[in-house]
Coordinates of C-alpha atoms and ligand atoms in Angstrom, one line a residue:
X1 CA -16.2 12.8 23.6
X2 CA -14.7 9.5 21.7
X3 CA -11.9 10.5 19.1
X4 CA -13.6 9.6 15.5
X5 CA -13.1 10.7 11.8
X6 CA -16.5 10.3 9.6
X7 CA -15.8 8.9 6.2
X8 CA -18.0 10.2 3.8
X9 CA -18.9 8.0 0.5
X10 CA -20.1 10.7 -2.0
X11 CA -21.2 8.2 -4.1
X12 CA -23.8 6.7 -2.3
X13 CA -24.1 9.4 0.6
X14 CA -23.1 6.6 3.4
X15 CA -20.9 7.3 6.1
X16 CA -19.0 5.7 9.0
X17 CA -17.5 6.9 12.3
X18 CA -14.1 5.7 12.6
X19 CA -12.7 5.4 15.9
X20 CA -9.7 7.4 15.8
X21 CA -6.2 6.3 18.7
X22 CA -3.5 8.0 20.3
X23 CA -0.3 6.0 21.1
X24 CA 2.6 6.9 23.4
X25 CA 3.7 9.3 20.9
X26 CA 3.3 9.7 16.9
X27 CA 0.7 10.9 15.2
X28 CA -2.6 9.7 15.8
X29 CA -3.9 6.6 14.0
X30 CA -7.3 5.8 12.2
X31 CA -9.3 2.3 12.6
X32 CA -10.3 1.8 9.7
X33 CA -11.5 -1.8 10.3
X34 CA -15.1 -1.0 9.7
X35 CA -14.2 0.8 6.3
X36 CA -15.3 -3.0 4.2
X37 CA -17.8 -4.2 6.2
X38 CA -19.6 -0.9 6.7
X39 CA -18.9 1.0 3.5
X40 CA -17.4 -1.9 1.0
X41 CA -14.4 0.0 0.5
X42 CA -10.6 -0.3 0.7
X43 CA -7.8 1.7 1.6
X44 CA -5.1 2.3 -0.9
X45 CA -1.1 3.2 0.2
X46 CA 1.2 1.7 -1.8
X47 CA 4.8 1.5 0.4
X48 CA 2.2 1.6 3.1
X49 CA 3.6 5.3 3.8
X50 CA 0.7 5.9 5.8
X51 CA -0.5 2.8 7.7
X52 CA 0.3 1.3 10.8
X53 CA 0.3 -2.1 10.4
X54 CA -0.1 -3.2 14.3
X55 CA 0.4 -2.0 17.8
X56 CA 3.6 -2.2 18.9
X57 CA 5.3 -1.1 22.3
X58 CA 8.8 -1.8 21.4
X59 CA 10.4 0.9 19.7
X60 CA 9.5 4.7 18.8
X61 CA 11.0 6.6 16.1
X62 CA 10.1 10.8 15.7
X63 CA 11.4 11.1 11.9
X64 CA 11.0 14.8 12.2
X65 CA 13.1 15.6 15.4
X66 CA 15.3 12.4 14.9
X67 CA 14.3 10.7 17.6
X68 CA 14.7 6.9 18.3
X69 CA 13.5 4.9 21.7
X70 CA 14.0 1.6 22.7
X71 CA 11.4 0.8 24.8
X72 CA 11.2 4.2 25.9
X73 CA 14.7 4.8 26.1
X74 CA 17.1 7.3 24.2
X75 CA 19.2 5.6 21.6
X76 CA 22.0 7.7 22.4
X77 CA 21.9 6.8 26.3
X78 CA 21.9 3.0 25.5
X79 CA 24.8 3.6 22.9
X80 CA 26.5 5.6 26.0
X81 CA 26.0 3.3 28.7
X82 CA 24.6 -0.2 27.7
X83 CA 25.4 -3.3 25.6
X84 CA 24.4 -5.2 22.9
X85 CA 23.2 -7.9 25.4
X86 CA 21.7 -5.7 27.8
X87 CA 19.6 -4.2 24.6
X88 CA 18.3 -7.2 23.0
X89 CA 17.0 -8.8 26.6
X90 CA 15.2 -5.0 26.8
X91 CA 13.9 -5.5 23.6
X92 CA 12.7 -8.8 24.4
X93 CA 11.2 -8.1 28.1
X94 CA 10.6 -4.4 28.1
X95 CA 12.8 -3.9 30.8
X96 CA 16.3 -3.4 31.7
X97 CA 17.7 -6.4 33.5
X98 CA 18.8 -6.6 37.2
X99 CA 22.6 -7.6 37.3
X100 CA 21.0 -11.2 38.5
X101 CA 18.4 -11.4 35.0
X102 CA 21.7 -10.3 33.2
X103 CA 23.9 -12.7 34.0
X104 CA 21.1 -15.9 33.7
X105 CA 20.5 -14.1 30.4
X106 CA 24.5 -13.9 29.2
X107 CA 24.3 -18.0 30.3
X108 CA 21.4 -19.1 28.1
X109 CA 22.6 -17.1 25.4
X110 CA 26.8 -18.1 25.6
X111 CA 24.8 -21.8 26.0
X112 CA 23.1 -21.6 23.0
X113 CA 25.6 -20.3 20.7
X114 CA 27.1 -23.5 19.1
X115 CA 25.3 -24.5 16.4
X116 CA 24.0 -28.2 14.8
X117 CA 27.5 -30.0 13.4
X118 CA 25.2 -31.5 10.3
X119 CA 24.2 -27.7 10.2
X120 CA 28.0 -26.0 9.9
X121 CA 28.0 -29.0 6.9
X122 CA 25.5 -27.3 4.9
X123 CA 27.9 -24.2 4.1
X124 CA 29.7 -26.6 2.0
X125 CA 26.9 -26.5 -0.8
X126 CA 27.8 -23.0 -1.1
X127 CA 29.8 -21.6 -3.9
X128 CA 33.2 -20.0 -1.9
X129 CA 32.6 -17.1 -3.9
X130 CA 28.7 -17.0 -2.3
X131 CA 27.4 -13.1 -1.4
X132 CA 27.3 -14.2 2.5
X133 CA 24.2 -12.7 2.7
X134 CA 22.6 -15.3 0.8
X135 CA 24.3 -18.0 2.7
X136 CA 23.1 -16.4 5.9
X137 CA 19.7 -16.5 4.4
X138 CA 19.5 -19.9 3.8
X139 CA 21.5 -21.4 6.9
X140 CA 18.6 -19.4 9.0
X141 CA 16.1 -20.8 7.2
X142 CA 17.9 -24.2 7.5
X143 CA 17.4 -24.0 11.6
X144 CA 14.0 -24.2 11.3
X145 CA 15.0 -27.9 10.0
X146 CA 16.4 -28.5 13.8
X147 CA 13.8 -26.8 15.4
X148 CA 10.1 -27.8 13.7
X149 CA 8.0 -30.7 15.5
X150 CA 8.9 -29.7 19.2
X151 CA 8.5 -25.9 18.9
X152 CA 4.9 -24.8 19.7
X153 CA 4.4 -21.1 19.3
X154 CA 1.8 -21.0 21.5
X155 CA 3.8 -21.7 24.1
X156 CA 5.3 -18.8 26.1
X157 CA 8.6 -20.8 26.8
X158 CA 9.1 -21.8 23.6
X159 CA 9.2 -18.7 22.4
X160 CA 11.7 -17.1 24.9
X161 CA 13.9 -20.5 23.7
X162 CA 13.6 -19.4 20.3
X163 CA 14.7 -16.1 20.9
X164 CA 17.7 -17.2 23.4
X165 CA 18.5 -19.4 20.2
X166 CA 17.9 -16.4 17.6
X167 CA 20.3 -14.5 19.7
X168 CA 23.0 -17.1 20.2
X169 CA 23.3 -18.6 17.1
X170 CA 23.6 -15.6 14.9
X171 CA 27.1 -14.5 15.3
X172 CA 27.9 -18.1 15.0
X173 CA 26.2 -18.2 11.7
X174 CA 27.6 -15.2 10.4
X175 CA 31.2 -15.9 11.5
X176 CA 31.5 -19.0 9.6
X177 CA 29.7 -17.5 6.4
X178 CA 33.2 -15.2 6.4
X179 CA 35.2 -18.5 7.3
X180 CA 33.6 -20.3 4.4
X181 CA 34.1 -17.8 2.1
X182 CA 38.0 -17.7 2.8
X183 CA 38.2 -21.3 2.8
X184 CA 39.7 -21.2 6.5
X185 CA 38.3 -23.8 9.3
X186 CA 35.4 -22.8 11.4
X187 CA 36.1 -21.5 15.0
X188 CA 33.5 -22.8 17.5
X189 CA 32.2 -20.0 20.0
X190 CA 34.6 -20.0 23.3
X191 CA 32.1 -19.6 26.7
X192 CA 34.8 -18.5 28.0
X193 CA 34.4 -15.0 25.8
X194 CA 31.5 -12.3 26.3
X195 CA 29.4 -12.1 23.4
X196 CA 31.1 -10.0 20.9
X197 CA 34.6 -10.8 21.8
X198 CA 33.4 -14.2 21.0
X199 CA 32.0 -13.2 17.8
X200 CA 35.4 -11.2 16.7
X201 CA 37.4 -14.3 17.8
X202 CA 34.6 -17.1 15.5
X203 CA 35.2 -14.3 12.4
X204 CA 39.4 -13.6 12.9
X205 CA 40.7 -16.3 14.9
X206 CA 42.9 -18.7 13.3
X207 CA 44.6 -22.5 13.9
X208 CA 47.8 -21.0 13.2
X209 CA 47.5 -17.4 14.9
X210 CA 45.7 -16.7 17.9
X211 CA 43.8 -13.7 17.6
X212 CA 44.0 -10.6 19.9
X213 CA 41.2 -9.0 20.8
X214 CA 41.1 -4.9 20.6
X215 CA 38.8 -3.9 23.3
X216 CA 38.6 -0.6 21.4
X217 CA 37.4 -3.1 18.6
X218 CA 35.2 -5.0 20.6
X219 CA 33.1 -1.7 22.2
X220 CA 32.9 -0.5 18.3
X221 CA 31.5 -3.8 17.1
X222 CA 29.5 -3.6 20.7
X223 CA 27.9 -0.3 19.3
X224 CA 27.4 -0.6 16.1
X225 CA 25.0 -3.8 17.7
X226 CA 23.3 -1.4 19.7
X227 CA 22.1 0.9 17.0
X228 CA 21.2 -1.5 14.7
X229 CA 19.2 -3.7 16.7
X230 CA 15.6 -2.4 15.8
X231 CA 13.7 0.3 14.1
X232 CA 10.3 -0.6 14.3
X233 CA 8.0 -1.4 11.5
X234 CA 10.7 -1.1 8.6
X235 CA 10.5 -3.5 5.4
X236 CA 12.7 -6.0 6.9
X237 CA 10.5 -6.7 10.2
X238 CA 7.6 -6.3 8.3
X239 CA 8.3 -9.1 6.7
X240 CA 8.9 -11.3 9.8
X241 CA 5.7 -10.0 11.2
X242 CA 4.0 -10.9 8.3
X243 CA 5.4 -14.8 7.6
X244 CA 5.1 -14.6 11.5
X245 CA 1.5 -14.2 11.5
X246 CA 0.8 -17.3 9.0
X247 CA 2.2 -19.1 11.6
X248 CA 4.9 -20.2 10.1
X249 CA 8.5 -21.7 11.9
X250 CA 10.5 -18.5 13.6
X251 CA 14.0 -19.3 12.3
X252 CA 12.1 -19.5 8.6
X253 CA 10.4 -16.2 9.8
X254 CA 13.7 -14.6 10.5
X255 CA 15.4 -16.1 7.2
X256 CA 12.7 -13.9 5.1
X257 CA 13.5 -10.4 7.2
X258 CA 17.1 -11.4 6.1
X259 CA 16.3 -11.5 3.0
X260 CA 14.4 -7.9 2.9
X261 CA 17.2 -6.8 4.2
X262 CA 19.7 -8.1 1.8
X263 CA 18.4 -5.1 -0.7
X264 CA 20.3 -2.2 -1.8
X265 CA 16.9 0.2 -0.7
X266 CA 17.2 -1.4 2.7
X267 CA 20.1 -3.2 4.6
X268 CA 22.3 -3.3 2.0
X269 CA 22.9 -0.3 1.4
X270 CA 25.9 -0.2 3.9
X271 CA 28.1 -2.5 1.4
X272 CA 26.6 -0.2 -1.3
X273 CA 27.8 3.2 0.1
X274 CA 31.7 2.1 0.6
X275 CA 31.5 1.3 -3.1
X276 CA 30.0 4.6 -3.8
X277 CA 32.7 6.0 -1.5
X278 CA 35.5 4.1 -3.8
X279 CA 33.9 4.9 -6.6
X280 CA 34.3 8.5 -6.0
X281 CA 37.6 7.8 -5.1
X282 CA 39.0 11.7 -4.7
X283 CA 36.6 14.8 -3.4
X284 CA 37.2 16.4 -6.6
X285 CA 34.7 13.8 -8.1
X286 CA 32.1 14.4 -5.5
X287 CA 30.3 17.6 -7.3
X288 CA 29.6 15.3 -10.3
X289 CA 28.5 12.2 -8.3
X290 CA 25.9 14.9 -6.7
X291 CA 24.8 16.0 -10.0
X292 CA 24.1 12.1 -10.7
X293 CA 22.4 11.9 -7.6
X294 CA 20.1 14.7 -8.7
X295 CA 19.8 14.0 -12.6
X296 CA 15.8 12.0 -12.5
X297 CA 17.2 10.1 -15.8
X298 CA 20.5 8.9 -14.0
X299 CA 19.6 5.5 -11.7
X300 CA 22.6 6.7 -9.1
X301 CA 21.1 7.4 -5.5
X302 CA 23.7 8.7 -2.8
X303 CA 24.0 5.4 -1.3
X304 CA 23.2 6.2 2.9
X305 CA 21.2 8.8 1.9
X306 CA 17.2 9.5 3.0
X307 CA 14.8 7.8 4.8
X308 CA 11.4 6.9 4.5
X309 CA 10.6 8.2 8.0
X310 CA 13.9 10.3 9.3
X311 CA 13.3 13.7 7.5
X312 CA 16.3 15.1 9.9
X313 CA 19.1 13.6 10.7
X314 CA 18.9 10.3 11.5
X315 CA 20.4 9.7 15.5
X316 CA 22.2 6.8 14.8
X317 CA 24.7 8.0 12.3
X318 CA 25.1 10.9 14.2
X319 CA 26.3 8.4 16.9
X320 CA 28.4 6.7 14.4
X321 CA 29.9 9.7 12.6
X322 CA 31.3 10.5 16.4
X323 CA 32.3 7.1 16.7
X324 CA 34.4 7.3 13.3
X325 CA 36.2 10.3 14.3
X326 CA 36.9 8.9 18.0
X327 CA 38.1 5.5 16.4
X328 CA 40.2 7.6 14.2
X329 CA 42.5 8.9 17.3
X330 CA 42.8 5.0 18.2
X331 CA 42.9 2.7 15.8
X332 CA 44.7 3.2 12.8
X333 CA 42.7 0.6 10.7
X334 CA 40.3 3.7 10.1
X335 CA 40.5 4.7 6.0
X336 CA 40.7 8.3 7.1
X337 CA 40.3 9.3 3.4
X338 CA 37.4 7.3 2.7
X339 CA 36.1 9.0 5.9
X340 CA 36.9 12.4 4.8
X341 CA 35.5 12.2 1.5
X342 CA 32.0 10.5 3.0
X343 CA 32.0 14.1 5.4
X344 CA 33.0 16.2 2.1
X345 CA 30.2 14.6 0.7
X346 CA 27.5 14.9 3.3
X347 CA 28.6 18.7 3.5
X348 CA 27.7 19.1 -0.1
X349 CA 24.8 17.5 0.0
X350 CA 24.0 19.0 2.9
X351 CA 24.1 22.3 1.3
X352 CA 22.7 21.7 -1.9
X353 CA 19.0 22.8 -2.3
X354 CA 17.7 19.5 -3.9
X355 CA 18.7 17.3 -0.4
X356 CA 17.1 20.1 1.3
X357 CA 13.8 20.5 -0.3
X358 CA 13.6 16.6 -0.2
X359 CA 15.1 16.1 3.5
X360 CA 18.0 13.8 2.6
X361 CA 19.9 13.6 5.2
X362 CA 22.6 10.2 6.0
X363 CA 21.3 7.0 7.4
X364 CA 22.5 4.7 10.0
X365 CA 24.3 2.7 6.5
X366 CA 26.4 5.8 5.4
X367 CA 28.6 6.0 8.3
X368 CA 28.6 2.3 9.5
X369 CA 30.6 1.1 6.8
X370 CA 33.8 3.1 7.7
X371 CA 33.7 1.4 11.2
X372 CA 33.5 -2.0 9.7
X373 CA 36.1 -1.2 7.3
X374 CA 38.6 -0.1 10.6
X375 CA 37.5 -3.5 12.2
X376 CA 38.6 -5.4 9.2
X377 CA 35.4 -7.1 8.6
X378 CA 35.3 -7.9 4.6
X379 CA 32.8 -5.8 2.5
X380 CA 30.1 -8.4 1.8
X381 CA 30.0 -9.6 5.4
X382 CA 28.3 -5.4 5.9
X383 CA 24.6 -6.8 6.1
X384 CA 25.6 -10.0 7.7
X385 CA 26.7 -7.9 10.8
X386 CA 23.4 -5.6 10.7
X387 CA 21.4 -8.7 10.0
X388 CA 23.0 -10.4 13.4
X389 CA 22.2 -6.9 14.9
X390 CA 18.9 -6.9 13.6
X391 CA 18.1 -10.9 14.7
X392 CA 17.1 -9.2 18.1
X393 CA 14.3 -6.7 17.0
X394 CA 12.9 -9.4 14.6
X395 CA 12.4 -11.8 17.1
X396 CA 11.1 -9.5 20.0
X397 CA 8.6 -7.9 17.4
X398 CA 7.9 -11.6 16.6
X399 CA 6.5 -12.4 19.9
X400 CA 5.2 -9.3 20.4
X401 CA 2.7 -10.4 17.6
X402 CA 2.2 -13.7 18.5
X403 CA 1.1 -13.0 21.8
X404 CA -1.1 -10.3 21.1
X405 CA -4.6 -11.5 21.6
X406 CA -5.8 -9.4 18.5
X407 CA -3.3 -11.5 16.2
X408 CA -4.4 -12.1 12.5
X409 CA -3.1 -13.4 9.8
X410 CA -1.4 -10.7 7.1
X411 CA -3.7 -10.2 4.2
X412 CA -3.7 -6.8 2.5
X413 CA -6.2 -6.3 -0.5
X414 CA -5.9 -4.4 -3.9
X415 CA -7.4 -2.7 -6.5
X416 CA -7.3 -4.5 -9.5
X417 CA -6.7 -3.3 -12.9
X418 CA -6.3 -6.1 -14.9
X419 CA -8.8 -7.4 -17.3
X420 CA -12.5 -7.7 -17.2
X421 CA -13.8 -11.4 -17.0
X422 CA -13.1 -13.2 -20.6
X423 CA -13.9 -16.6 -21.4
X424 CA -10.4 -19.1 -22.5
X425 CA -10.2 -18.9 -26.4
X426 CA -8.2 -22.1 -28.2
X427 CA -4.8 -21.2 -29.4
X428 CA -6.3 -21.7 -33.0
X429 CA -8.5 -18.8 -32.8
X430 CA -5.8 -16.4 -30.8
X431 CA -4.1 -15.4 -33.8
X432 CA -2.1 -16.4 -37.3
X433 CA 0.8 -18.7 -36.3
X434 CA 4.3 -16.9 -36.4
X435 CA 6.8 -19.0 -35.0
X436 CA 9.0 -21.0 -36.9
X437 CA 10.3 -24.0 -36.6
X438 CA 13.6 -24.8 -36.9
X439 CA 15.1 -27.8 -36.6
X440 CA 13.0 -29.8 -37.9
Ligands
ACO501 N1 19.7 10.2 -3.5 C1 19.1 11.0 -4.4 N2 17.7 11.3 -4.3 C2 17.0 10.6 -3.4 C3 17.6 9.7 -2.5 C4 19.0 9.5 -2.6 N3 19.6 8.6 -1.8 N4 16.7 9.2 -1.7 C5 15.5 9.8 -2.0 N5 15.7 10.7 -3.1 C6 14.7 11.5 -3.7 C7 13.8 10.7 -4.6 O1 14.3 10.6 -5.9 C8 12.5 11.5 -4.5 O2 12.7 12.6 -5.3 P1 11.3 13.3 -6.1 O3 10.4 13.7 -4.9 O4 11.9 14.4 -6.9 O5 10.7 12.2 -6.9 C9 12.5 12.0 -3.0 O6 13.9 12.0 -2.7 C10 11.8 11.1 -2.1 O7 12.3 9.8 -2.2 P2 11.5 8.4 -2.2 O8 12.2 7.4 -3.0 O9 10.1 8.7 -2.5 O10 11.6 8.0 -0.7 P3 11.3 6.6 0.0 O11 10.9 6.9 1.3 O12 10.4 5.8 -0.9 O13 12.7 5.8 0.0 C11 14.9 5.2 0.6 C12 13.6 5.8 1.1 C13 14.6 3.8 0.0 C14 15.8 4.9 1.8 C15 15.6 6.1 -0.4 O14 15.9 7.4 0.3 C16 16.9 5.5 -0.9 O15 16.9 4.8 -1.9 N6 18.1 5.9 -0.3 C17 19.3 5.3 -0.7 C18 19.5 3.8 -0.2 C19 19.7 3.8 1.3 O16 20.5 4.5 1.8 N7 19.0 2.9 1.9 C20 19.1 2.7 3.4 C21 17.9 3.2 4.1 S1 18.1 2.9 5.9 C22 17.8 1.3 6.1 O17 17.0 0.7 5.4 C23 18.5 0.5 7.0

């Protein structure tokens, strides 16, 4: 028997069958495509906390077990065995590459990776003082400047070209948003280098010191890649999916998920919890930053903290909270009293009944931060390195929904509540005049 759920208008007695799917995993999902045309009637879910806005095969995420998949794989085997590179061509292909597709992949890529020399220009229109974040925003929307008239979306080779460039250009981008802001020259990317050892050398090399990579560095950095690189239908991608359907340029598609991401709610939040962290400063302040956390009159949130879909743990700061402690043993960049009052912190919370009852538990931003921090990378360049993470899932979910055959344009509905239709009135008739005039 077909899977349905009738929907029953008890106002006017009329129903509809809705046909009712079952994905991979998840729970199942209700078309509810028919609901206007058959019944008249929309559905309402503000935060859209219970719709699925498309069919995706790219990544899986069980909030309740803490679960997440990259195209069916475990996030902690690829953080065990794979790379960043190896991860983002998954994400792109669906499969893992053969050791032949890797390398041909690694050579588009390391080709790809300088950017525009009119483009590197642009950064000087930037305040030094800039949140990189907004530069990173408006550079990537700046690409789709270079890349306009001879990109046609439609075509399957343009789009893996786009995606090559997405890829390669990123850490480029990023690295001289940090240079910029330090007022030191840009480094151009070294083909010589893989692809994050080139990116550490762009952000810390310099004309007068050469920089020394830290392979210790390089696989943190590596990781940190790997766990950020998608998480399905979250705000960010969302949004590229969205500017994506209207068609619109890629690189000006990828420059609005960068901009979702910028907030506090979202991607941000991994700047936001080391400034919680300093804010708290000693774990004898911790019980009253908790009671903050808690008090509904009191705008504090624990920064890192709850998810809209992980009500458990989340896996990937699990990963990360392992990866502190390891770095800790080898590099002694690590603020090991930072890190101890973030664990002092999650323990409390951890324990208290109000996290509990609610399902708070830390987020891939509440650990991330220390392992920037230990890598030297400057506070404000936080989201820059998840958005350069992120640029991967963005544009695989990108082409996912342009070539899907069912591909519409975004267009939620409402309910309106605003005023019933009134005719204009002249401003003589609105009301006594008030205003004075001065000056005059
Ligand atoms: N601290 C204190 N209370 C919290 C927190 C928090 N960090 N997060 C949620 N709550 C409370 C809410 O006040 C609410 O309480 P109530 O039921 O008494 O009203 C309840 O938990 C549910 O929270 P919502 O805000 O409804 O959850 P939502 O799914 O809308 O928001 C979000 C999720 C935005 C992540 C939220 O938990 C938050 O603001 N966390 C802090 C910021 C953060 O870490 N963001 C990064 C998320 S991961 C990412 O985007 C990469």
């Amino acid at each position: 028997m077909k899977d349905t759920v009738t929907i029953i208008d008890n106002a006017t007695g009329k129903q509809i069958d809705c046909p009712v799917y079952q994905g991979t995993y998840g729970p199942r999902v209700i078309d509810t495509q028919a609901l206007y045309k058959k019944l008249g009637m929309f559905t309402l879910d503000p935060g859209f906390v219970t719709t699925a806005s498309c069919r995706s095969a790219i990544t899986y995420l069980d909030g309740e077990e803490g679960i997440l998949l990259y195209r069916g794989y475990p996030i902690e085997q690829l953080a065990e065995h794979s790379t960043y590179l190896e991860v983002c061509y998954l994400l792109l292909y669906g499969e893992l590459p053969t050791a032949i597709q890797m390398l041909e992949f690694e050579e588009a890529i390391k080709t790809r990776q300088l950017v525009h020399e009119h483009l590197t220009r642009s950064y000087a229109g930037y305040r030094y003082d800039a949140h990189p974040m907004s530069i990173m925003v408006g550079i990537t929307g700046a690409l789709s400047s270079y890349y306009h008239e001879a990109l046609d979306i439609n075509d399957p080779d343009d789009r893996d070209l786009t995606a090559i460039r997405i890829i390669g250009k990123m850490p480029t981008i990023a690295a001289h948003c940090h240079k910029h802001s330090v007022g030191h020259p840009f480094v151009y990317p070294n083909y010589s280098l893989g692809y994050v050892e080139n990116f550490m050398n762009m952000m810390f090399s310099h004309p007068s010191r050469p920089y020394e990579l830290n392979p210790k560095a390089v696989r943190a950095l590596d990781l940190l890649l790997i766990l950020h690189a998608d998480h399905e239908q979250n705000a960010g991608t969302s949004t590229v999916r969205l500017a994506g359907s209207a068609e619109a340029n890629p690189f000006a598609c990828i420059a609005a998920g960068m901009a979702t991401l910028w907030g506090r709610a979202h991607g941000g939040a991994n700047e936001a919890v080391i400034h919680m962290l300093n804010q708290i400063g000693d774990r004898k302040n911790i019980l009253n930053f908790i009671k903050r956390a808690k008090d509904k009159s009191d705008p504090f949130r624990l920064m890192g903290f709850g998810h809209r879909v992980y009500k458990n743990y989340d896996p990937r700061a699990k990963i990360i909270r392992e990866a502190c402690h390891d770095l800790l043993q080898e590099m002694d960049t690590v603020d090991q009293p930072l890190f101890e009052i973030a664990m002092e912190l999650e323990r409390i919370a951890l324990e208290d009944e109000y996290f509990l009852k609610r399902k708070l538990y830390p987020n891939v931003d509440y650990y991330s931060g220390i392992i920037l921090k230990a890598l030297e990378i400057p506070l404000p360049m936080y989201t820059v390195m998840f958005a350069v993470a992120r640029s991967a899932g963005w544009i695989s979910q990108w082409m996912e929904m342009i070539s899907d055959a069912d591909r519409r344009i975004g267009r939620p509905r409402q309910l309106y509540t605003g005023p019933v239709r009134r005719d204009y009135a002249p401003v003589e008739l609105r009301g006594p005049i008030t205003a004075v005039l001065r000056n005059s």
